[in-house]
mmCIF file of C-alpha atoms in Angstrom:
data_model
loop_
_atom_site.group_PDB
_atom_site.id
_atom_site.type_symbol
_atom_site.label_atom_id
_atom_site.label_comp_id
_atom_site.label_asym_id
_atom_site.label_seq_id
_atom_site.Cartn_x
_atom_site.Cartn_y
_atom_site.Cartn_z
ATOM 1 C CA GLY S 1 107.815 72.190 91.620
ATOM 2 C CA ALA S 2 106.292 70.777 94.791
ATOM 3 C CA GLY S 3 108.116 67.494 94.197
ATOM 4 C CA VAL S 4 111.456 69.304 93.993
ATOM 5 C CA VAL S 5 110.735 71.192 97.211
ATOM 6 C CA VAL S 6 109.811 67.948 98.980
ATOM 7 C CA ALA S 7 112.973 66.262 97.658
ATOM 8 C CA VAL S 8 115.152 69.156 98.871
ATOM 9 C CA LEU S 9 113.492 69.078 102.294
ATOM 10 C CA LEU S 10 113.927 65.328 102.583
ATOM 11 C CA TYR S 11 117.568 65.577 101.556
ATOM 12 C CA SER S 12 118.142 68.384 104.089
ATOM 13 C CA ARG S 13 116.164 66.802 106.905
ATOM 14 C CA GLU S 14 119.158 65.942 109.106
ATOM 15 C CA GLY S 15 120.538 69.476 108.960
ATOM 16 C CA LEU S 16 117.080 70.965 109.447
ATOM 17 C CA HIS S 17 116.376 68.623 112.348
ATOM 18 C CA HIS S 18 119.660 69.623 114.013
ATOM 19 C CA PHE S 19 118.884 73.338 113.486
ATOM 20 C CA VAL S 20 115.382 73.001 114.903
ATOM 21 C CA ARG S 21 116.553 71.034 117.951
ATOM 22 C CA SER S 22 119.578 73.205 118.745
ATOM 23 C CA SER S 23 118.384 76.699 117.808
ATOM 24 C CA LEU S 24 114.619 76.852 118.217
ATOM 25 C CA THR S 25 112.455 76.363 121.264
ATOM 26 C CA GLU S 26 109.247 74.363 121.075
ATOM 27 C CA ALA S 27 107.198 77.570 121.326
ATOM 28 C CA GLU S 28 109.171 79.160 118.470
ATOM 29 C CA MET S 29 108.589 76.127 116.270
ATOM 30 C CA ARG S 30 104.869 76.125 117.107
ATOM 31 C CA ASP S 31 104.605 79.833 116.291
ATOM 32 C CA ALA S 32 106.456 79.352 112.987
ATOM 33 C CA LEU S 33 104.086 76.533 112.008
ATOM 34 C CA ILE S 34 101.029 78.638 112.935
ATOM 35 C CA PHE S 35 102.385 81.492 110.809
ATOM 36 C CA ALA S 36 103.073 79.110 107.902
ATOM 37 C CA GLY S 37 99.556 77.695 108.169
ATOM 38 C CA ALA S 38 97.973 81.138 108.325
ATOM 39 C CA THR S 39 99.954 82.284 105.304
ATOM 40 C CA LEU S 40 100.159 79.204 103.095
ATOM 41 C CA VAL S 41 96.922 77.371 103.960
ATOM 42 C CA VAL S 42 94.281 79.811 105.235
ATOM 43 C CA LEU S 43 95.100 82.872 103.086
ATOM 44 C CA PRO S 44 94.802 81.119 99.699
ATOM 45 C CA LEU S 45 91.457 79.611 100.720
ATOM 46 C CA LEU S 46 89.785 82.921 101.606
ATOM 47 C CA PRO S 47 87.568 84.596 99.000
ATOM 48 C CA ASP S 48 88.717 87.914 97.580
ATOM 49 C CA ASP S 49 85.202 89.305 97.352
ATOM 50 C CA PRO S 50 83.300 91.500 99.794
ATOM 51 C CA ILE S 51 80.988 89.612 102.140
ATOM 52 C CA ASP S 52 78.789 92.521 103.170
ATOM 53 C CA PRO S 53 76.206 94.474 101.172
ATOM 54 C CA TYR S 54 78.373 97.626 101.176
ATOM 55 C CA GLY S 55 81.462 95.963 99.757
ATOM 56 C CA VAL S 56 83.655 96.854 102.723
ATOM 57 C CA LEU S 57 84.426 93.558 104.464
ATOM 58 C CA ASN S 58 86.814 91.418 102.446
ATOM 59 C CA LEU S 59 88.014 88.331 104.332
ATOM 60 C CA ARG S 60 91.195 88.009 102.246
ATOM 61 C CA LYS S 61 92.251 91.615 102.903
ATOM 62 C CA ILE S 62 91.461 91.315 106.597
ATOM 63 C CA TRP S 63 93.524 88.108 106.803
ATOM 64 C CA ILE S 64 96.410 89.802 104.965
ATOM 65 C CA VAL S 65 96.496 92.371 107.783
ATOM 66 C CA VAL S 66 96.523 89.515 110.315
ATOM 67 C CA VAL S 67 99.407 87.827 108.465
ATOM 68 C CA LEU S 68 101.298 91.156 108.248
ATOM 69 C CA ILE S 69 100.952 91.705 111.988
ATOM 70 C CA MET S 70 102.138 88.143 112.627
ATOM 71 C CA ALA S 71 105.103 88.636 110.266
ATOM 72 C CA ILE S 72 106.080 91.951 111.826
ATOM 73 C CA SER S 73 105.805 90.492 115.300
ATOM 74 C CA GLY S 74 107.924 87.526 114.203
ATOM 75 C CA ALA S 75 110.522 89.786 112.586
ATOM 76 C CA GLY S 76 110.653 91.801 115.793
ATOM 77 C CA TYR S 77 111.165 88.627 117.802
ATOM 78 C CA ILE S 78 113.998 87.515 115.493
ATOM 79 C CA ALA S 79 115.632 90.953 115.624
ATOM 80 C CA VAL S 80 115.386 90.979 119.409
ATOM 81 C CA ARG S 81 116.896 87.512 119.583
ATOM 82 C CA LEU S 82 119.770 88.456 117.250
ATOM 83 C CA LEU S 83 120.422 92.046 118.368
ATOM 84 C CA GLY S 84 119.011 92.133 121.884
ATOM 85 C CA VAL S 85 115.985 94.091 123.059
ATOM 86 C CA ARG S 86 117.598 97.521 123.067
ATOM 87 C CA PHE S 87 118.591 97.390 119.378
ATOM 88 C CA GLY S 88 116.259 94.741 117.982
ATOM 89 C CA LEU S 89 112.890 96.424 118.452
ATOM 90 C CA PRO S 90 113.921 99.823 117.054
ATOM 91 C CA VAL S 91 115.603 98.187 114.041
ATOM 92 C CA SER S 92 112.680 95.873 113.340
ATOM 93 C CA GLY S 93 110.236 98.742 113.843
ATOM 94 C CA PHE S 94 112.009 100.851 111.234
ATOM 95 C CA ALA S 95 112.220 97.993 108.733
ATOM 96 C CA SER S 96 108.622 96.931 109.337
ATOM 97 C CA GLY S 97 107.425 100.467 108.729
ATOM 98 C CA PHE S 98 108.071 99.924 105.030
ATOM 99 C CA VAL S 99 105.419 97.184 105.089
ATOM 100 C CA SER S 100 102.863 98.814 107.383
ATOM 101 C CA SER S 101 103.425 101.353 110.106
ATOM 102 C CA SER S 102 99.965 100.711 111.546
ATOM 103 C CA ALA S 103 100.599 96.971 111.764
ATOM 104 C CA THR S 104 104.036 97.643 113.272
ATOM 105 C CA ILE S 105 102.570 99.879 115.957
ATOM 106 C CA ALA S 106 99.953 97.220 116.740
ATOM 107 C CA ALA S 107 102.641 94.530 116.936
ATOM 108 C CA MET S 108 104.793 96.697 119.236
ATOM 109 C CA ALA S 109 101.800 97.349 121.480
ATOM 110 C CA SER S 110 101.151 93.621 121.639
ATOM 111 C CA ARG S 111 104.787 93.012 122.642
ATOM 112 C CA VAL S 112 104.502 95.574 125.454
ATOM 113 C CA LYS S 113 101.235 94.046 126.632
ATOM 114 C CA GLU S 114 102.983 90.659 126.926
ATOM 115 C CA THR S 115 106.207 92.108 128.371
ATOM 116 C CA PRO S 116 105.750 95.568 129.960
ATOM 117 C CA GLY S 117 109.524 95.965 130.389
ATOM 118 C CA LEU S 118 109.828 96.399 126.614
ATOM 119 C CA LEU S 119 107.985 99.725 126.614
ATOM 120 C CA LYS S 120 110.977 101.933 125.739
ATOM 121 C CA PRO S 121 112.449 99.911 122.869
ATOM 122 C CA ALA S 122 108.971 99.074 121.543
ATOM 123 C CA ALA S 123 108.022 102.754 121.588
ATOM 124 C CA ALA S 124 111.235 103.504 119.671
ATOM 125 C CA GLY S 125 110.336 100.841 117.108
ATOM 126 C CA ALA S 126 106.790 102.154 116.754
ATOM 127 C CA VAL S 127 107.959 105.730 116.222
ATOM 128 C CA LEU S 128 110.745 104.696 113.847
ATOM 129 C CA SER S 129 108.199 102.779 111.767
ATOM 130 C CA THR S 130 106.648 106.143 110.904
ATOM 131 C CA VAL S 131 110.033 107.307 109.606
ATOM 132 C CA ALA S 132 110.006 104.413 107.157
ATOM 133 C CA THR S 133 106.467 105.291 106.098
ATOM 134 C CA ILE S 134 107.451 108.914 105.447
ATOM 135 C CA VAL S 135 110.481 107.807 103.404
ATOM 136 C CA GLN S 136 108.288 105.389 101.457
ATOM 137 C CA LEU S 137 105.719 108.113 100.786
ATOM 138 C CA ALA S 138 108.420 110.480 99.506
ATOM 139 C CA VAL S 139 109.809 107.805 97.175
ATOM 140 C CA LEU S 140 106.334 106.990 95.842
ATOM 141 C CA LEU S 141 105.576 110.655 95.268
ATOM 142 C CA ALA S 142 108.906 111.073 93.469
ATOM 143 C CA ALA S 143 107.994 108.177 91.189
ATOM 144 C CA VAL S 144 104.440 109.330 90.524
ATOM 145 C CA ASN S 145 104.385 113.131 90.604
ATOM 146 C CA LEU S 146 107.376 115.359 91.303
ATOM 147 C CA GLU S 147 105.171 118.458 91.461
ATOM 148 C CA VAL S 148 103.172 117.024 94.362
ATOM 149 C CA LEU S 149 106.407 115.958 96.037
ATOM 150 C CA GLY S 150 107.667 119.537 95.713
ATOM 151 C CA GLU S 151 104.525 120.852 97.369
ATOM 152 C CA LEU S 152 104.773 118.320 100.183
ATOM 153 C CA ALA S 153 108.552 118.427 100.629
ATOM 154 C CA LEU S 154 108.514 120.725 103.669
ATOM 155 C CA PRO S 155 105.728 118.881 105.554
ATOM 156 C CA LEU S 156 107.347 115.522 104.760
ATOM 157 C CA ALA S 157 110.784 116.741 105.847
ATOM 158 C CA LEU S 158 109.478 118.245 109.081
ATOM 159 C CA SER S 159 107.372 115.211 109.984
ATOM 160 C CA GLY S 160 110.293 112.919 109.145
ATOM 161 C CA LEU S 161 112.650 115.015 111.267
ATOM 162 C CA ALA S 162 110.194 115.005 114.180
ATOM 163 C CA ALA S 163 109.805 111.213 113.947
ATOM 164 C CA VAL S 164 113.586 110.684 113.723
ATOM 165 C CA LEU S 165 114.212 112.887 116.767
ATOM 166 C CA TYR S 166 111.396 111.309 118.754
ATOM 167 C CA GLY S 167 112.398 107.761 117.753
ATOM 168 C CA GLY S 168 116.061 108.547 118.449
ATOM 169 C CA ALA S 169 115.167 109.886 121.885
ATOM 170 C CA PHE S 170 113.245 106.693 122.714
ATOM 171 C CA THR S 171 116.129 104.571 121.398
ATOM 172 C CA LEU S 172 118.646 106.446 123.545
ATOM 173 C CA TRP S 173 116.300 106.226 126.513
ATOM 174 C CA ALA S 174 116.069 102.445 126.015
ATOM 175 C CA LEU S 175 119.857 102.150 125.726
ATOM 176 C CA LYS S 176 120.483 104.126 128.922
ATOM 177 C CA HIS S 177 117.913 102.314 131.053
ATOM 178 C CA GLU S 178 118.474 98.688 130.018
#
């Protein structure tokens, strides 16, 4: 399998080289290689056993969170580059919420720390990530236990509505002020 992948990459090298030179900056290429290394080299090497006497600290699980935050941040960067800041961060925030709302919120905060002018669209993305989490929770409950979903339907609907309104308000605010 690895031989086939190498052969395909070697065959495609001219097209890939042109894409990298014309579409990606040096910083983007460096970041992509760091992400690939973190995911494909470091993650498989980490033990999946607790390293503390209480069984809480698991290096593999901690690194998975690091990789998720890097992936969400990268997806946000790509969405911003394709859709622009005003649309990209809210869209990537919503989509990333299906992976991890907490990691999405951390990634959005990191973006704002680097670029304070992204506060409004990043806040919209962070809030909209909770909408995705609520939708995901409802789907999981529907698959596992409809009775529990029935009991939680009103709280889920109200929290989802509040997050949609709040996220929509931040999105509109970002659209009007950018």
